[in-house]
PDB file of C-alpha atoms in Angstrom:
ATOM      1  CA  ALA B   7      18.140  21.999  -3.685  1.00  0.00           C
ATOM      2  CA  ARG B   8      16.590  25.388  -2.807  1.00  0.00           C
ATOM      3  CA  ALA B   9      17.594  26.854  -6.181  1.00  0.00           C
ATOM      4  CA  HIS B  10      16.377  23.728  -8.003  1.00  0.00           C
ATOM      5  CA  CYS B  11      13.035  23.888  -6.187  1.00  0.00           C
ATOM      6  CA  ALA B  12      12.643  27.596  -6.959  1.00  0.00           C
ATOM      7  CA  ASP B  13      13.343  26.986 -10.643  1.00  0.00           C
ATOM      8  CA  HIS B  14      11.422  23.730 -11.183  1.00  0.00           C
ATOM      9  CA  CYS B  15       8.892  23.210  -8.376  1.00  0.00           C
ATOM     10  CA  ALA B  16       7.819  26.606  -7.030  1.00  0.00           C
ATOM     11  CA  ILE B  17       5.533  27.425  -9.953  1.00  0.00           C
ATOM     12  CA  CYS B  18       3.092  24.871  -8.495  1.00  0.00           C
ATOM     13  CA  HIS B  19       4.306  24.370  -4.920  1.00  0.00           C
ATOM     14  CA  GLY B  20       5.472  27.919  -4.068  1.00  0.00           C
ATOM     15  CA  ASN B  21       8.862  28.738  -2.569  1.00  0.00           C
ATOM     16  CA  ASP B  22       7.447  27.914   0.851  1.00  0.00           C
ATOM     17  CA  GLY B  23       5.941  24.572  -0.214  1.00  0.00           C
ATOM     18  CA  SER B  24       2.390  25.720   0.584  1.00  0.00           C
ATOM     19  CA  GLY B  25       0.992  25.027  -2.880  1.00  0.00           C
ATOM     20  CA  LYS B  26      -0.699  28.442  -2.755  1.00  0.00           C
ATOM     21  CA  THR B  27       0.112  29.439  -6.323  1.00  0.00           C
ATOM     22  CA  GLU B  28      -2.207  30.175  -9.214  1.00  0.00           C
ATOM     23  CA  ILE B  29      -1.271  26.933 -10.922  1.00  0.00           C
ATOM     24  CA  GLY B  30      -1.115  24.846  -7.748  1.00  0.00           C
ATOM     25  CA  GLN B  31      -4.594  25.861  -6.659  1.00  0.00           C
ATOM     26  CA  ASN B  32      -6.118  25.295 -10.099  1.00  0.00           C
ATOM     27  CA  LEU B  33      -4.866  21.754 -10.572  1.00  0.00           C
ATOM     28  CA  TYR B  34      -7.074  18.795  -9.778  1.00  0.00           C
ATOM     29  CA  PRO B  35      -6.302  17.556  -7.290  1.00  0.00           C
ATOM     30  CA  LYS B  36      -4.855  20.753  -5.803  1.00  0.00           C
ATOM     31  CA  THR B  37      -1.148  20.857  -5.016  1.00  0.00           C
ATOM     32  CA  PRO B  38      -0.630  19.758  -1.386  1.00  0.00           C
ATOM     33  CA  ASP B  39       0.945  21.906   1.304  1.00  0.00           C
ATOM     34  CA  MET B  40       4.222  20.019   1.649  1.00  0.00           C
ATOM     35  CA  ARG B  41       4.804  21.476   5.131  1.00  0.00           C
ATOM     36  CA  GLN B  42       1.824  19.573   6.518  1.00  0.00           C
ATOM     37  CA  PRO B  43       1.682  15.995   7.876  1.00  0.00           C
ATOM     38  CA  GLY B  44       0.194  14.616   4.641  1.00  0.00           C
ATOM     39  CA  THR B  45       3.607  15.111   3.032  1.00  0.00           C
ATOM     40  CA  GLN B  46       5.932  15.238   6.037  1.00  0.00           C
ATOM     41  CA  ASN B  47       4.714  11.829   7.290  1.00  0.00           C
ATOM     42  CA  LEU B  48       5.714  10.123   4.030  1.00  0.00           C
ATOM     43  CA  THR B  49       8.990   8.193   4.139  1.00  0.00           C
ATOM     44  CA  ASP B  50      12.033   9.552   2.346  1.00  0.00           C
ATOM     45  CA  GLY B  51      11.661   6.707  -0.151  1.00  0.00           C
ATOM     46  CA  GLN B  52       8.038   7.655  -0.853  1.00  0.00           C
ATOM     47  CA  LEU B  53       8.989  11.302  -1.433  1.00  0.00           C
ATOM     48  CA  TYR B  54      11.838  10.263  -3.727  1.00  0.00           C
ATOM     49  CA  TYR B  55       9.502   7.978  -5.675  1.00  0.00           C
ATOM     50  CA  ILE B  56       6.962  10.792  -6.174  1.00  0.00           C
ATOM     51  CA  ILE B  57       9.618  13.271  -7.336  1.00  0.00           C
ATOM     52  CA  HIS B  58      11.364  10.737  -9.565  1.00  0.00           C
ATOM     53  CA  ASN B  59       8.271   9.059 -11.072  1.00  0.00           C
ATOM     54  CA  GLY B  60       5.489  11.637 -10.718  1.00  0.00           C
ATOM     55  CA  ILE B  61       1.880  10.824  -9.864  1.00  0.00           C
ATOM     56  CA  ARG B  62      -0.312   9.605 -12.696  1.00  0.00           C
ATOM     57  CA  LEU B  63      -3.496  11.542 -13.467  1.00  0.00           C
ATOM     58  CA  THR B  64      -2.323  14.598 -11.489  1.00  0.00           C
ATOM     59  CA  GLY B  65      -0.234  17.658 -12.308  1.00  0.00           C
ATOM     60  CA  MET B  66       2.869  16.084 -10.701  1.00  0.00           C
ATOM     61  CA  PRO B  67       5.292  15.159 -13.517  1.00  0.00           C
ATOM     62  CA  ALA B  68       8.131  12.665 -13.294  1.00  0.00           C
ATOM     63  CA  TRP B  69      11.434  14.515 -12.904  1.00  0.00           C
ATOM     64  CA  GLY B  70      13.799  11.546 -12.779  1.00  0.00           C
ATOM     65  CA  GLY B  71      15.562   9.677 -15.522  1.00  0.00           C
ATOM     66  CA  PRO B  72      16.186   5.950 -15.798  1.00  0.00           C
ATOM     67  CA  ASP B  73      19.006   5.978 -13.217  1.00  0.00           C
ATOM     68  CA  LYS B  74      19.278   6.928  -9.544  1.00  0.00           C
ATOM     69  CA  ASP B  75      18.828  10.670  -9.251  1.00  0.00           C
ATOM     70  CA  ASN B  76      20.820  12.603  -6.629  1.00  0.00           C
ATOM     71  CA  ASP B  77      18.845  15.816  -7.298  1.00  0.00           C
ATOM     72  CA  SER B  78      15.654  14.026  -6.262  1.00  0.00           C
ATOM     73  CA  TRP B  79      17.291  12.946  -2.995  1.00  0.00           C
ATOM     74  CA  LYS B  80      18.398  16.543  -2.377  1.00  0.00           C
ATOM     75  CA  LEU B  81      14.795  17.667  -2.924  1.00  0.00           C
ATOM     76  CA  VAL B  82      13.657  15.108  -0.336  1.00  0.00           C
ATOM     77  CA  SER B  83      15.976  16.795   2.193  1.00  0.00           C
ATOM     78  CA  PHE B  84      14.667  20.200   1.148  1.00  0.00           C
ATOM     79  CA  ILE B  85      11.041  19.069   1.606  1.00  0.00           C
ATOM     80  CA  ARG B  86      11.939  17.925   5.132  1.00  0.00           C
ATOM     81  CA  HIS B  87      13.265  21.438   5.818  1.00  0.00           C
ATOM     82  CA  LEU B  88      10.150  23.276   4.555  1.00  0.00           C
ATOM     83  CA  PRO B  89       8.357  23.515   7.944  1.00  0.00           C
ATOM     84  CA  GLN B  90      11.411  25.340   9.376  1.00  0.00           C
ATOM     85  CA  MET B  91      12.128  27.595   6.387  1.00  0.00           C
ATOM     86  CA  THR B  92      12.900  31.188   7.246  1.00  0.00           C
ATOM     87  CA  SER B  93      11.635  34.250   5.408  1.00  0.00           C
ATOM     88  CA  LYS B  94      15.285  35.009   4.515  1.00  0.00           C
ATOM     89  CA  GLU B  95      15.621  31.617   2.790  1.00  0.00           C
ATOM     90  CA  MET B  96      12.374  32.173   0.879  1.00  0.00           C
ATOM     91  CA  LYS B  97      13.565  35.618  -0.222  1.00  0.00           C
ATOM     92  CA  GLU B  98      16.862  34.128  -1.447  1.00  0.00           C
ATOM     93  CA  MET B  99      14.901  31.625  -3.559  1.00  0.00           C
ATOM     94  CA  GLU B 100      13.129  34.389  -5.499  1.00  0.00           C
ATOM     95  CA  GLN B 101      16.209  35.009  -7.642  1.00  0.00           C
ATOM     96  CA  PHE B 102      15.856  31.483  -9.048  1.00  0.00           C
ATOM     97  CA  ASN B 103      12.132  31.663  -9.844  1.00  0.00           C
ATOM     98  CA  PRO B 104      11.450  31.681 -13.602  1.00  0.00           C
ATOM     99  CA  LYS B 105      10.452  35.073 -15.018  1.00  0.00           C
ATOM    100  CA  SER B 106       8.282  35.935 -17.967  1.00  0.00           C
ATOM    101  CA  ALA B 107       9.479  38.223 -20.746  1.00  0.00           C
ATOM    102  CA  ALA B 108       7.184  40.933 -19.342  1.00  0.00           C
ATOM    103  CA  GLU B 109       8.763  40.634 -15.877  1.00  0.00           C
ATOM    104  CA  ARG B 110      12.281  40.834 -17.322  1.00  0.00           C
ATOM    105  CA  SER B 111      11.311  43.882 -19.385  1.00  0.00           C
ATOM    106  CA  GLU B 112       9.807  45.571 -16.315  1.00  0.00           C
ATOM    107  CA  GLU B 113      12.990  44.926 -14.321  1.00  0.00           C
ATOM    108  CA  GLN B 114      15.120  46.356 -17.124  1.00  0.00           C
ATOM    109  CA  LYS B 115      12.967  49.508 -17.306  1.00  0.00           C
ATOM    110  CA  GLU B 116      13.241  49.958 -13.540  1.00  0.00           C
ATOM    111  CA  GLU B 117      17.018  49.490 -13.725  1.00  0.00           C
ATOM    112  CA  GLN B 118      17.281  52.083 -16.518  1.00  0.00           C
ATOM    113  CA  PHE B 119      15.113  54.556 -14.618  1.00  0.00           C
ATOM    114  CA  LEU B 120      17.076  54.158 -11.390  1.00  0.00           C
ATOM    115  CA  ASN B 121      20.484  54.416 -13.059  1.00  0.00           C
ATOM    116  CA  GLU B 122      19.989  56.804 -15.967  1.00  0.00           C
ATOM    117  CA  ASP B 123      21.675  59.690 -14.142  1.00  0.00           C
ATOM    118  CA  GLN B 124      24.746  57.632 -13.226  1.00  0.00           C
ATOM    119  CA  PRO B 125      27.794  58.661 -15.315  1.00  0.00           C
ATOM    120  CA  SER B 126      28.979  55.075 -15.909  1.00  0.00           C
ATOM    121  CA  TYR B 127      25.546  53.668 -16.760  1.00  0.00           C
ATOM    122  CA  GLN B 128      24.986  52.483 -20.333  1.00  0.00           C
ATOM    123  CA  VAL B 129      21.630  51.357 -21.673  1.00  0.00           C
ATOM    124  CA  THR B 130      21.731  47.757 -22.855  1.00  0.00           C
ATOM    125  CA  LYS B 131      19.410  46.413 -25.462  1.00  0.00           C
ATOM    126  CA  PRO B 132      17.220  43.467 -24.508  1.00  0.00           C
ATOM    127  CA  PRO B 133      18.194  40.145 -26.062  1.00  0.00           C
ATOM    128  CA  THR B 134      16.734  39.574 -29.519  1.00  0.00           C
ATOM    129  CA  HIS B 135      16.333  35.795 -29.196  1.00  0.00           C
ATOM    130  CA  HIS B 136      13.070  34.263 -28.061  1.00  0.00           C
ATOM    131  CA  ASN B 137      12.610  31.147 -25.957  1.00  0.00           C
ATOM    132  CA  HIS B 138       9.741  28.968 -27.076  1.00  0.00           C
TER     133      HIS B 138
END
């Protein structure tokens, strides 16, 4: 659920669930801090419903399909864990956060710079396909 949240939810909610992201703070209404009582006091069923069906007229999309969705239930458990999340867990989530082409290019340049003097290091070309 942590990896799923980092890949699908963190762009608005943040890895820590605070909602303190550029997108989360510029939505209307703003993305809630899921660590706080406003979210934590909801029942598991209410959280599942929100994840599965979204909230109309807000930035919260529906993530579920027509059937029962086990991923949504796993996210409910993850949301319950947010107030106790450690900095180590948040750091581990970063590897699953989506990256822009510019961020990937920057990482590749850093990797080349750091390893160019290594005898076994070969420069790899960036992929030529584009995701739209």
